[in-house]
XYZ file of C-alpha atoms in Angstrom:
319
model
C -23.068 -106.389 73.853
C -26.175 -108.291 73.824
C -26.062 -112.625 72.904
C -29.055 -113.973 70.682
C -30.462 -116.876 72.527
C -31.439 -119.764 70.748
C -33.925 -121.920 72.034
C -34.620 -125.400 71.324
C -37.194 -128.101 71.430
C -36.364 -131.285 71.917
C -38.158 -133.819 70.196
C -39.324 -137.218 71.384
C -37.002 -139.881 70.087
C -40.284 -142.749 70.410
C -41.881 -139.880 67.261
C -39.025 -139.050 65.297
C -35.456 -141.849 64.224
C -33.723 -140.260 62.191
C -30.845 -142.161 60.138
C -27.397 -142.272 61.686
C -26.776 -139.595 58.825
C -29.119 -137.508 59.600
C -28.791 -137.845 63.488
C -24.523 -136.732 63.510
C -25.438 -134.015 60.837
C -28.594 -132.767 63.696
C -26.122 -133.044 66.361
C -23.209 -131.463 65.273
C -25.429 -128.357 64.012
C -26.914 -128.123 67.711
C -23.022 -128.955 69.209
C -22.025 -125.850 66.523
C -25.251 -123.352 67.586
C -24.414 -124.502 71.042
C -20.708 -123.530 70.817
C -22.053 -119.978 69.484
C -24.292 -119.221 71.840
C -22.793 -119.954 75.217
C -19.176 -118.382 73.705
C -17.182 -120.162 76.381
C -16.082 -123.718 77.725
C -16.876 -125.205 74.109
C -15.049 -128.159 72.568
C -16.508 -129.586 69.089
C -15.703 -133.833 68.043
C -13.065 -133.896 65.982
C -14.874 -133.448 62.134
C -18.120 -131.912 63.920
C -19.062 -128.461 62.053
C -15.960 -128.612 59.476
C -15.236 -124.899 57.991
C -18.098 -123.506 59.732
C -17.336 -124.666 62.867
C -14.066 -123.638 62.834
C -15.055 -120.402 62.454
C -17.332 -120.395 65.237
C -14.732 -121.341 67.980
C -12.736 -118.798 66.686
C -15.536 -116.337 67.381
C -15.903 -117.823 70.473
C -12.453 -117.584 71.538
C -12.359 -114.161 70.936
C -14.014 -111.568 73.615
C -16.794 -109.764 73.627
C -16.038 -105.758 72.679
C -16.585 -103.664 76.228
C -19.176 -101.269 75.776
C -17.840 -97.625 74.727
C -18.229 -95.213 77.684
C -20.580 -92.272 77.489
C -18.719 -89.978 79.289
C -15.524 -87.649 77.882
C -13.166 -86.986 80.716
C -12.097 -83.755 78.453
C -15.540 -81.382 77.975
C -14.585 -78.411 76.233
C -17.744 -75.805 78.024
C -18.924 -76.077 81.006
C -22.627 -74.949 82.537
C -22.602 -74.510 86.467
C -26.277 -74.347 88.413
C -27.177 -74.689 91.837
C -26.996 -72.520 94.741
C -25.099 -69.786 96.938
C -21.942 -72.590 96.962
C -21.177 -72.202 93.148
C -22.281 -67.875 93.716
C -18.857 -67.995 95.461
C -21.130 -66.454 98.185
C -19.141 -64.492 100.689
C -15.805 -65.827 99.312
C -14.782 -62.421 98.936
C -16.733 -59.864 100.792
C -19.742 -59.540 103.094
C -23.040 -60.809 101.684
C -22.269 -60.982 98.318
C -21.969 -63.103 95.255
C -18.240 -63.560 93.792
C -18.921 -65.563 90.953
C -15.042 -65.183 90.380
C -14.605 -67.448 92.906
C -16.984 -70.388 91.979
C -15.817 -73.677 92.353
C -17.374 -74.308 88.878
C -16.523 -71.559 86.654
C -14.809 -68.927 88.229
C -11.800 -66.902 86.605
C -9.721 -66.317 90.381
C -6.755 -67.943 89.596
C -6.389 -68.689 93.167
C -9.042 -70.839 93.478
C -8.418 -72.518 89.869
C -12.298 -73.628 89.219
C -13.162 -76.455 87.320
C -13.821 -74.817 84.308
C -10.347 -72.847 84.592
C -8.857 -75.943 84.408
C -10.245 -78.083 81.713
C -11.001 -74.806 79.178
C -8.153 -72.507 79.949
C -8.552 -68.561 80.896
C -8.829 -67.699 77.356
C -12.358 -69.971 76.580
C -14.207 -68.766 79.848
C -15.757 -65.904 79.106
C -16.948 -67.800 76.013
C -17.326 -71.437 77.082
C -18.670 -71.250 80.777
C -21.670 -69.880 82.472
C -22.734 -69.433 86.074
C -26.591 -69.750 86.269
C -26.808 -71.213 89.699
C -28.642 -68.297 92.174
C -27.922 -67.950 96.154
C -31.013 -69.045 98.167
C -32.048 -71.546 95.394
C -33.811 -74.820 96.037
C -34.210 -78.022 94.499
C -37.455 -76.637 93.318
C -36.007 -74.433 90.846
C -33.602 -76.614 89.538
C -35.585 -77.786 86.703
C -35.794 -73.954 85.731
C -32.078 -73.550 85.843
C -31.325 -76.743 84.011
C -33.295 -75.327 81.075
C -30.853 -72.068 81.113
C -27.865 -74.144 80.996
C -29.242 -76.598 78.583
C -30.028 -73.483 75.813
C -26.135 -73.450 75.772
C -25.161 -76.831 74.473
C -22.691 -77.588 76.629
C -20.579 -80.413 77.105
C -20.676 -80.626 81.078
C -23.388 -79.231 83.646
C -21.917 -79.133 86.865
C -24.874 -79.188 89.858
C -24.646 -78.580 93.599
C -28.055 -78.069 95.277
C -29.841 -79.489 98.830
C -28.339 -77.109 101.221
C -30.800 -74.354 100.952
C -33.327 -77.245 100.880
C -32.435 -78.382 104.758
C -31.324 -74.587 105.777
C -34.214 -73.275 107.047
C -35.510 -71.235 109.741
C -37.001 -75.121 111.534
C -36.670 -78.707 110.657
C -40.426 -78.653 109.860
C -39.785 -76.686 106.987
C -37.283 -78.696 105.485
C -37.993 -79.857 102.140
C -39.165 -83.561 101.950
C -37.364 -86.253 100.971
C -39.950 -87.390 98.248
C -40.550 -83.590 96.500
C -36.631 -83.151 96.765
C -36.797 -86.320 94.936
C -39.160 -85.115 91.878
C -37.636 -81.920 91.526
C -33.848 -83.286 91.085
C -35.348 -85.934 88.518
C -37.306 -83.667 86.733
C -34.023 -81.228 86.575
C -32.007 -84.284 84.770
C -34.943 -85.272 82.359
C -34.859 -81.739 81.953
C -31.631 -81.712 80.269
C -31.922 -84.902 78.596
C -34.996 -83.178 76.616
C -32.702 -80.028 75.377
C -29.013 -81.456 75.763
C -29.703 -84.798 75.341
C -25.394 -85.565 75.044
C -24.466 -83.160 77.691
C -22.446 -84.436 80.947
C -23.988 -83.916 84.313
C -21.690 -84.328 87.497
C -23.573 -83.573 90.296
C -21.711 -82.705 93.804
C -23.493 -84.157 97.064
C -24.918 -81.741 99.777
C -22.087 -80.532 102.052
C -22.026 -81.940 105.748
C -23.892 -79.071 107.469
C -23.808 -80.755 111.054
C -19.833 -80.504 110.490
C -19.759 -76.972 109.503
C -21.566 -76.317 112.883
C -18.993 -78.190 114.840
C -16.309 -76.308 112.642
C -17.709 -72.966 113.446
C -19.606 -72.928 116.288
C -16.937 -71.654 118.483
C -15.630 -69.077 116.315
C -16.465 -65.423 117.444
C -17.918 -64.460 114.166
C -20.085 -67.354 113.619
C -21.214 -67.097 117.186
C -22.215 -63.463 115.898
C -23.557 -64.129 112.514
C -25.374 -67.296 112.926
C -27.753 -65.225 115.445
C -29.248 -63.263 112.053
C -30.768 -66.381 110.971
C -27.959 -68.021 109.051
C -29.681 -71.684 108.414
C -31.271 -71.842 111.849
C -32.551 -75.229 111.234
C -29.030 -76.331 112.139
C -26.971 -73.268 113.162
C -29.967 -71.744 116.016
C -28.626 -71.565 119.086
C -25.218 -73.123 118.175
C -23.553 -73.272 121.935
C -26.801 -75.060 123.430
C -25.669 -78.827 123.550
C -28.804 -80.070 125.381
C -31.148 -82.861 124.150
C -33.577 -81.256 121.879
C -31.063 -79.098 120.248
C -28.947 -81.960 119.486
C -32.007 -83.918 118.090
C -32.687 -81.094 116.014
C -29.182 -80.709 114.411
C -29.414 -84.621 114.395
C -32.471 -83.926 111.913
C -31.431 -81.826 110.045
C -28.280 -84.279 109.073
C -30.127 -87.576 108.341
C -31.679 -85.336 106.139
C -28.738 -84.214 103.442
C -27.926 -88.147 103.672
C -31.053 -88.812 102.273
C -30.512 -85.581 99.893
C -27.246 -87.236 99.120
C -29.090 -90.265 98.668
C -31.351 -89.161 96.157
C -29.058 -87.627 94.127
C -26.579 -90.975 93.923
C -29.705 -92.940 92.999
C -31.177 -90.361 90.311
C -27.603 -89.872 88.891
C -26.990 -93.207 88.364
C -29.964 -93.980 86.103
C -28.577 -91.825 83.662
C -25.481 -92.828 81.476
C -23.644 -89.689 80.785
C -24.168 -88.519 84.872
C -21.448 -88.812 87.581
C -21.947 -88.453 91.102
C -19.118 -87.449 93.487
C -19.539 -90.591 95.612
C -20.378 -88.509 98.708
C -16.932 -86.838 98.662
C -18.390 -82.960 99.405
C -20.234 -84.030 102.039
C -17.327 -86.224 103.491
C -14.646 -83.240 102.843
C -13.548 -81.687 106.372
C -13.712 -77.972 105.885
C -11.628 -76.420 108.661
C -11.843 -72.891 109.865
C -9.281 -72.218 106.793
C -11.761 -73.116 103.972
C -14.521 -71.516 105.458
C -15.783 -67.661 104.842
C -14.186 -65.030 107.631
C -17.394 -63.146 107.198
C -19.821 -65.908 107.971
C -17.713 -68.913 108.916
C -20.159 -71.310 106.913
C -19.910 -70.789 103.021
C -16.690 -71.956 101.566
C -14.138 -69.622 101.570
C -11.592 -69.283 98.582
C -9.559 -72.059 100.064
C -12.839 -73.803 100.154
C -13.931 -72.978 96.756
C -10.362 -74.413 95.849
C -10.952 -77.474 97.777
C -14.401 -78.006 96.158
C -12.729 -77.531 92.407
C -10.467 -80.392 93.148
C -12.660 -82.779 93.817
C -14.907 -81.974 90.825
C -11.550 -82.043 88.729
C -10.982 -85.774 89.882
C -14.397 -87.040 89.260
C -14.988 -85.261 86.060
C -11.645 -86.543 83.912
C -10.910 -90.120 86.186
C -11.378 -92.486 83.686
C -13.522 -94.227 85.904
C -16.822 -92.558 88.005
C -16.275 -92.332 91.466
C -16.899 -95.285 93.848
């Protein structure tokens, strides 16, 4: 809650005597104004202020309200956009979507989405949409947002990055800066159509881990090979300089991904970020995809619901 200020000027004394009336009247209003203003540490002369006054230290004495939070830790629909991640992409068969298995909205009971478990089974068909697309950018984020936004719904749920530093070279990767203006415009985006709608956004997994995870599996080894994000997955057994430098690249660059979307998030009051905790999740060989050993697996999609089920109804936003 915001204090009113009151300023004063003080006059010079060698201008202006007043009485000894006068003067105890002028200085117990200023001791009283004082007492209001600075609402702490506040002790009127006995007689100073009378009713009045007494009313003012007991407004003093009493708190200030805390501010009513923004965000409800109980949504009741749920909007998911992003990338292959919330597709359920190869979670249950080779090269293709399983939206059943989303981490967002998904119906696999296994997996128990996010949506699953604040709506029910009953209110998803009705209540939750998937309008994230595999191979998306950040780019087209702003496109998607306006999709989910023509819904009204209570909670938009938003990973997005990894396409953004998969790509065939580190060159290509998409810059820091335009990553930047594309995730902002995607959240002013919303504000303009849903301007009450929750946002939790997930940070960009930890590629360089899911390299080290899978690398020495014999169907990554096999996959990877037909171009599976070859700015970090190329060549996946060579452990000599440049190829380290270049997998080195490509990570510093989801941290500043990660980055971005912490700082963008937090300018917005009804937005919670996940406080890195995708990217810091250890996906073992059991959480990743048996037909490409790099998209989350059902396990994984499992894993992924979790944490968005924490951050989304804690009372309090990740640290």
């Amino acid at each position: 809650m915001a204090r009113r200020h009151q300023a004063f000027t003080r006059q010079d004394p060698d201008r202006v005597r007043p009485s000894g009336g006068r003067r105890a009247a002028a200085v117990a209003a200023a001791a009283a104004l004082f007492c209001g203003a600075a609402l702490s540490g506040c002790v009127a002369s006995p007689g100073d202020g009378g009713a009045d006054g007494a009313r003012q230290r007991a407004a003093a004495a009493r708190p200030s309200p805390s501010p009513t939070s923004l965000w409800n830790t109980r949504p009741t629909s749920v909007a998911a956009v992003g990338d292959s991640i919330t597709r359920g992409f190869d979670a249950c068969g080779v090269l293709a979507d399983c939206p059943e298995a989303s981490w967002a909205t998904g119906s696999d009971a296994v997996v128990n989405s996010l949506a699953l478990r604040l709506l029910g089974a009953s209110a998803l068909p009705s209540r939750s949409w998937n309008l994230a697309r595999s191979g998306a950018r950040v780019a087209e984020l702003p496109a998607q947002m306006r999709l989910a936004a023509a819904q009204k719904p209570d909670l938009v749920t938003v990973m997005v990055g990894g396409n953004d530093a998969c790509r065939p070279s580190v060159d290509l990767m998409t810059p820091v800066a335009d990553f930047r203006t594309s995730f902002a415009s995607a959240v002013a985006q919303l504000r303009r159509d849903a301007p009450t709608a929750q946002l939790y956004v997930s940070s960009v997994p930890d590629l360089h881990r899911l390299w080290s995870t899978g690398r020495d599996h014999p169907v990554g080894r096999q996959v990877w090979q037909l171009g599976v994000c070859g700015s970090m997955l190329a060549d996946a057994d060579d452990l000599g300089a440049a190829a380290t430098a270049r997998r080195a690249a490509v990570r510093e660059r989801v941290v500043a991904y990660n980055s971005v979307l912490r700082e963008v998030c937090a300018r917005d009051a009804r937005c919670r970020y996940d406080g890195g905790a995708v990217f810091d999740f250890r996906f073992g060989s059991g959480q990743l995809s048996p037909w490409d050993v790099f998209h989350p697996s059902r396990d994984g999609q499992g894993r992924l619901a979790e944490i968005a089920y924490r951050a989304v109804t804690s009372a309090e936003p990740p640290a």
